[in-house]
Amino acid sequence: MSYKPPNRAPGGAPPAGPAALRRANLSLVLRELRDHRVLSRADIAETTGLHRATVSNLMAELLERRLVREVGVRHAGSVGRPRRAVALHGAHVGALGMEINVDYIAVHGTDLSGRVLVERRIVHDAVGSGPDGSVRRLAAVAGQAVEAMRRAGATPAGIAVAVPGLVDVTRGVVTLAPNLSWHELPLAERLTSVLGPLRLPVRVDNDANLAALAEYTSGVAAGTPYLVYLTGEVGVGGGIILDGRLLRGADGFSGEVGHLQVDPHGTQCGCGRAGCWETKVGLAALVRAAMPEQAYGLPGRPVPDPGERVSDIAGGLAAGDPRMTAAVAQVGEWLGLGGSILANLFNPRVIVIGGYFASLARWLLPHAQDQLDRLVVAGPAARCRLVASTLGFGAASRGAASMVVSDVIDDPTAIIGTPPRPAPV
Ligand SMILES: [Zn+2]
């Protein structure tokens, strides 16, 4: 299984010149090691088609940069001599993934091999704080995470931020995030400026896209090439993986499934329209039906942690609370209805439900799967299963960190602070 990254520079020229070729080959070797974990130089030569001497030469540079490490010997079979093996290392290179949502900021920091160094979720009222306040808070949280990662021995190579909305990934601008009340916010530029001295490249992407990548690379349905991921927060977004690639659309705006209009006479949505799918299945909709006295947007109430709200509802469901049971059944049916639209469009093998959907999957899934099977044109023949994510609220920030890792693997020579020593004469 391997994630095929999208073209990062549409229309960009293919690598040219010896330096670009070497960079591409270093990247090729690292990608093999990421996908297969432990390989010998001969294995890498076989799978990449590179010459043995070239692989040895590239490996010398990667060892020098401490991006790979020797891990003893690997026996290829009962015959043949054991081969010295290498694995991805990069414990000194960090990748910081963040997510901002309506009521929290999540952080997931790893090293290059995926070892988790920092993982946090902080309550944050994004709407009440306004864009400026949220940028400042994101920067403060990022600064603390960078410190913690440095104490663990890793210097972050970059930051990626997941946002629930439409993102122009090339410019790092959030075009529209209805639930955060953000419009044309140049988040990458603003965050880079506030983070100033840290001099870290900042990328911004849609939360569902990043979570879908995390699911595809390390989730419950990892490796499933036709996979849809649904975020389950106040808003609902979709990340769509087709044939192992993220579907972005012409402008990068695909996956706005939360704003499929499912009820023209329904409740007003954050996007200004009425009866969008997320007004039926988002966390705010469930809270409104299950415990209206705690509904979102009531004046004078602090924003509680979403996890606490969901635990309260889970507790009520476990105790058989009739109002909560009816609310979750209704949300489950709407979840299946929207899921059937996606199944009819994309024919995924799996729809992974994340966020609060996953926390309440025990109660939601039976209603949702029944409805989906009933409404998909191909019926059960489509074999589309709804499954609960095991990555929970951390999926988008985890995907963001893995995108930074992908960036490093795409160009290992861009890592500052690990220049190779000059080759002996
Ligand atoms: Zn909407």
XYZ file of C-alpha atoms and ligand atoms in Angstrom:
426
model
C 0.000 0.000 0.000
C 1.259 3.434 -0.751
C -0.250 6.873 -0.788
C 0.189 8.544 -4.144
C 0.501 12.238 -3.363
C -1.312 14.691 -5.613
C 0.723 16.891 -7.918
C 1.803 19.724 -5.673
C 2.674 22.098 -8.456
C 0.085 21.786 -11.200
C 1.751 22.351 -14.523
C 5.186 22.186 -12.885
C 8.104 20.920 -14.945
C 9.374 17.379 -14.352
C 12.666 17.117 -12.416
C 15.622 18.130 -14.550
C 19.371 18.199 -13.901
C 21.560 16.011 -11.670
C 20.507 17.665 -8.372
C 16.800 17.191 -9.140
C 17.397 13.610 -10.239
C 19.283 12.820 -7.043
C 16.510 14.430 -4.980
C 13.925 12.309 -6.809
C 15.966 9.143 -6.205
C 16.471 9.907 -2.507
C 12.726 10.403 -2.286
C 12.062 7.124 -4.103
C 14.238 5.193 -1.650
C 12.616 6.824 1.392
C 9.145 6.080 0.034
C 10.036 2.403 -0.366
C 11.251 2.319 3.223
C 8.114 4.068 4.464
C 5.902 1.526 2.709
C 7.911 -1.605 3.526
C 9.555 -0.568 6.827
C 12.707 -2.718 6.606
C 14.611 -3.430 3.397
C 18.108 -4.335 2.302
C 19.938 -2.300 -0.315
C 19.445 -5.177 -2.743
C 15.661 -5.174 -2.054
C 15.545 -1.460 -2.809
C 17.530 -1.902 -6.020
C 15.094 -4.625 -7.107
C 11.893 -2.733 -6.325
C 13.005 0.675 -7.612
C 14.961 -0.506 -10.638
C 17.909 1.648 -9.547
C 21.449 0.332 -9.939
C 22.938 -1.338 -6.820
C 25.817 1.145 -6.736
C 23.372 4.070 -6.997
C 21.332 2.714 -4.090
C 24.465 2.329 -1.944
C 25.455 5.872 -2.783
C 21.995 7.268 -1.988
C 21.918 5.257 1.222
C 25.203 6.795 2.321
C 23.660 10.253 2.046
C 20.459 9.203 3.849
C 22.535 7.664 6.664
C 24.571 10.853 6.836
C 21.387 12.881 7.098
C 20.172 10.420 9.766
C 16.983 9.789 7.800
C 17.594 6.023 7.744
C 19.376 3.667 10.124
C 20.989 0.250 9.899
C 18.835 -2.385 11.601
C 20.973 -5.506 11.462
C 20.543 -8.265 8.928
C 17.622 -9.493 6.903
C 17.419 -13.096 5.736
C 15.920 -13.261 2.268
C 15.188 -17.004 2.512
C 16.826 -20.286 3.347
C 19.483 -19.743 0.716
C 21.722 -16.782 0.045
C 23.708 -14.749 2.480
C 21.993 -12.452 4.951
C 21.688 -8.858 3.783
C 22.251 -5.782 5.898
C 18.924 -3.999 6.270
C 17.913 -0.381 6.773
C 14.771 1.334 8.059
C 13.361 4.822 8.100
C 14.784 6.743 11.039
C 14.512 10.521 11.153
C 13.942 10.696 14.927
C 15.383 14.219 14.796
C 12.908 15.370 12.122
C 9.461 16.345 13.367
C 6.121 16.754 11.607
C 3.474 18.887 13.289
C -0.157 18.344 12.356
C -2.903 20.578 13.742
C -6.643 20.880 13.368
C -8.866 23.790 14.225
C -12.574 23.178 14.544
C -15.638 24.896 15.990
C -14.869 23.959 19.570
C -11.303 22.652 19.717
C -7.736 22.712 18.449
C -6.040 19.322 18.060
C -2.304 18.701 17.795
C -0.464 15.615 16.568
C 3.317 15.741 16.378
C 5.405 12.828 15.157
C 8.904 12.134 14.000
C 9.610 10.942 10.478
C 9.010 7.296 11.336
C 5.566 8.137 12.755
C 6.497 7.931 16.438
C 4.009 10.153 18.284
C 5.724 12.922 20.256
C 2.815 15.238 21.089
C -0.919 14.645 21.063
C -3.386 17.094 22.584
C -6.840 18.516 22.179
C -7.586 21.937 23.588
C -11.043 23.450 24.010
C -11.283 26.546 21.815
C -14.271 28.683 20.855
C -13.367 29.459 17.234
C -16.400 31.607 16.435
C -16.225 33.594 19.677
C -12.475 34.172 19.232
C -12.806 35.485 15.682
C -10.176 34.769 12.992
C -7.471 36.902 14.681
C -7.971 35.272 18.069
C -7.956 31.816 16.491
C -4.744 32.503 14.561
C -3.071 33.709 17.779
C -4.276 30.649 19.684
C -3.158 28.289 16.912
C 0.259 29.931 16.948
C 0.529 29.668 20.731
C -0.443 25.997 20.688
C 1.953 25.347 17.783
C 4.771 27.051 19.696
C 4.183 24.839 22.736
C 4.068 21.729 20.555
C 7.305 22.684 18.796
C 8.966 23.115 22.205
C 7.728 19.712 23.369
C 8.937 18.076 20.154
C 12.349 19.702 20.497
C 12.599 18.417 24.065
C 11.913 14.956 22.583
C 14.809 15.517 20.172
C 12.897 16.361 16.970
C 12.887 19.668 15.116
C 9.689 20.095 13.119
C 10.207 20.366 9.364
C 6.837 21.997 8.880
C 3.268 22.459 10.082
C 0.079 21.447 8.334
C -3.271 22.749 9.579
C -6.600 21.064 8.928
C -9.613 23.372 8.605
C -13.290 22.460 8.219
C -14.002 24.334 5.016
C -12.982 25.156 1.485
C -9.223 25.629 1.236
C -7.111 26.948 -1.608
C -4.177 24.673 -0.790
C -1.774 26.328 -3.224
C -2.063 29.709 -1.504
C -2.889 28.393 1.982
C -6.065 30.477 2.021
C -9.288 29.346 3.673
C -11.832 30.403 1.070
C -14.845 29.655 3.233
C -15.279 27.868 6.556
C -18.961 28.458 7.376
C -18.909 26.942 10.866
C -15.876 29.031 11.879
C -17.284 32.177 10.172
C -14.064 32.489 8.163
C -14.037 33.931 4.688
C -10.933 34.428 2.506
C -8.566 34.011 5.452
C -4.874 33.755 4.374
C -4.179 31.319 7.204
C -0.760 30.028 6.070
C 0.591 33.552 5.661
C -0.895 34.816 8.936
C 0.336 31.849 10.921
C 3.819 32.047 9.367
C 3.972 35.699 10.306
C 2.884 35.147 13.948
C 5.247 32.167 14.271
C 8.038 34.359 12.838
C 11.259 33.180 14.474
C 10.333 29.505 14.186
C 10.634 29.844 10.388
C 8.439 26.848 9.691
C 6.649 26.282 6.401
C 2.886 26.174 6.997
C 0.393 24.344 4.809
C -3.372 24.369 5.092
C -5.814 21.747 3.861
C -9.365 20.600 4.344
C -9.933 18.518 7.507
C -11.834 15.702 5.793
C -9.171 15.343 3.095
C -6.444 15.021 5.712
C -8.490 12.626 7.826
C -9.206 10.502 4.733
C -5.452 10.267 4.142
C -4.925 9.220 7.750
C -7.618 6.549 7.361
C -6.127 5.333 4.109
C -2.629 5.083 5.519
C -3.245 3.958 9.104
C -6.949 3.606 9.911
C -9.435 0.794 10.328
C -9.800 0.345 6.532
C -6.177 1.186 5.654
C -5.263 0.354 2.086
C -8.890 0.277 0.800
C -8.509 2.131 -2.522
C -12.186 3.214 -2.720
C -12.856 4.869 0.601
C -14.956 7.792 1.775
C -14.272 9.401 5.127
C -16.874 11.489 6.932
C -15.967 13.939 9.661
C -18.506 13.981 12.449
C -18.264 17.253 14.279
C -20.613 20.232 14.254
C -19.957 20.306 10.516
C -19.732 17.258 8.312
C -17.167 17.024 5.538
C -16.105 14.220 3.262
C -12.711 13.063 2.056
C -12.961 10.847 -1.007
C -10.251 8.408 -2.029
C -10.705 6.801 -5.436
C -8.180 4.325 -6.769
C -5.836 5.246 -3.929
C -5.888 8.963 -4.682
C -7.557 11.846 -2.956
C -10.269 13.368 -5.142
C -9.820 17.133 -4.979
C -11.870 18.382 -7.912
C -11.064 21.215 -10.313
C -10.578 23.825 -7.572
C -9.885 21.554 -4.624
C -13.433 22.003 -3.329
C -14.772 18.462 -3.665
C -16.043 16.629 -0.607
C -18.383 19.330 0.706
C -20.897 16.635 1.454
C -22.203 18.354 4.581
C -23.880 20.887 2.321
C -25.772 18.424 0.177
C -29.293 19.744 0.527
C -31.404 16.887 1.854
C -34.411 18.897 3.093
C -35.276 22.170 1.312
C -37.609 23.103 4.200
C -35.076 22.232 6.889
C -33.079 24.199 9.445
C -30.826 27.106 8.442
C -27.230 25.972 7.871
C -23.987 27.831 8.655
C -23.439 28.151 4.894
C -26.577 30.286 4.503
C -28.683 27.596 2.853
C -31.352 25.447 4.464
C -31.639 21.737 5.143
C -28.038 20.762 4.411
C -27.071 17.234 5.435
C -25.024 18.513 8.396
C -28.099 20.222 9.853
C -29.486 16.673 10.170
C -26.411 14.720 11.270
C -23.854 17.221 12.661
C -23.136 17.157 16.390
C -25.195 20.321 16.893
C -28.225 18.556 15.378
C -27.820 15.565 17.668
C -27.327 17.730 20.764
C -30.395 19.806 19.836
C -32.529 16.650 19.656
C -30.917 14.633 22.455
C -30.387 17.359 25.087
C -31.885 20.657 23.887
C -31.009 22.440 27.147
C -27.326 22.042 26.148
C -27.765 23.102 22.495
C -24.996 24.936 20.675
C -25.365 28.693 20.352
C -27.371 29.270 23.550
C -26.297 32.662 24.892
C -24.140 32.922 27.995
C -22.866 29.353 27.949
C -19.196 28.391 27.660
C -18.396 26.019 24.803
C -17.940 22.572 26.344
C -15.445 20.035 25.040
C -17.133 18.006 22.265
C -15.868 14.802 23.874
C -17.764 15.649 27.079
C -21.002 16.250 25.191
C -20.621 12.938 23.373
C -19.801 11.065 26.612
C -22.949 12.510 28.184
C -25.036 11.280 25.262
C -23.333 7.863 25.272
C -24.104 7.599 28.998
C -27.767 8.416 28.354
C -27.972 5.901 25.508
C -26.382 3.173 27.610
C -28.970 3.888 30.308
C -31.786 3.653 27.745
C -32.823 7.338 27.823
C -35.811 7.420 25.424
C -35.247 10.966 24.109
C -31.605 10.249 23.325
C -32.438 6.865 21.808
C -34.982 8.474 19.476
C -32.536 11.264 18.581
C -29.710 8.886 17.684
C -32.052 6.689 15.610
C -33.160 9.710 13.624
C -29.580 10.933 13.084
C -28.575 7.388 12.077
C -31.273 7.295 9.397
C -30.166 10.646 7.984
C -26.579 9.397 8.070
C -27.571 6.376 5.972
C -29.543 8.566 3.572
C -26.578 10.859 2.882
C -24.241 7.861 2.780
C -26.412 6.320 0.059
C -25.961 9.433 -2.114
C -22.185 9.052 -1.766
C -22.384 5.316 -2.457
C -24.452 5.965 -5.590
C -21.940 8.558 -6.781
C -18.595 6.979 -5.898
C -19.230 3.274 -5.248
C -16.832 3.155 -2.278
C -16.166 -0.157 -0.547
C -16.076 1.550 2.829
C -17.465 4.745 4.329
C -15.433 5.438 7.453
C -17.299 7.568 9.959
C -15.139 9.714 12.202
C -15.460 12.215 15.020
C -18.549 11.819 17.166
C -20.092 9.360 14.675
C -17.367 6.896 15.646
C -17.896 7.457 19.383
C -21.623 6.669 19.033
C -21.245 4.069 16.260
C -22.805 1.309 18.382
C -26.101 3.162 18.313
C -25.871 4.992 14.976
C -24.564 2.284 12.659
C -27.477 -0.187 12.645
C -29.919 2.567 11.593
C -27.483 4.067 9.102
C -26.466 0.797 7.422
C -30.134 -0.292 7.042
C -31.033 2.995 5.423
C -27.994 2.937 3.154
C -28.682 -0.616 1.934
C -32.285 0.367 1.238
C -31.425 3.525 -0.725
C -28.344 2.545 -2.743
C -29.465 1.652 -6.265
C -27.184 -1.386 -6.394
C -28.498 -2.392 -2.942
C -26.371 -4.847 -0.957
C -24.530 -5.695 -4.222
C -22.645 -2.420 -3.812
C -21.110 -3.958 -0.663
C -20.586 -0.555 0.871
C -19.924 -0.886 4.578
C -20.166 1.905 7.098
C -17.402 1.456 9.654
C -16.345 3.479 12.663
C -12.978 5.172 12.618
C -10.595 4.173 15.358
C -8.643 7.427 14.958
C -11.434 9.454 16.608
C -11.179 13.210 16.923
C -7.461 13.014 16.090
C -7.808 11.821 12.484
C -7.389 15.195 10.745
C -4.384 16.304 12.811
C -2.800 12.869 12.303
C -3.371 13.211 8.536
C -1.875 16.702 8.684
C 1.284 15.342 10.335
C 1.529 12.581 7.745
C 1.304 15.203 4.999
C 4.351 16.972 6.475
C 6.140 13.609 6.546
C 5.209 13.159 2.865
C 6.659 16.587 2.112
C 9.953 15.602 3.745
C 10.006 12.318 1.859
C 9.280 14.198 -1.387
C 12.365 16.358 -0.839
C 14.706 15.089 1.890
C 17.376 17.606 0.878
C 15.124 20.444 2.089
C 15.672 19.408 5.719
C 17.702 22.130 7.343
C 20.292 21.209 9.934
C 21.287 17.806 8.598
C 23.686 18.565 5.755
C 25.763 15.588 4.696
C 29.441 15.716 5.575
C 31.662 16.177 2.514
C 32.581 12.855 0.974
C 36.119 11.692 1.808
C 38.586 12.467 -0.950
Zn -24.864 24.157 4.380
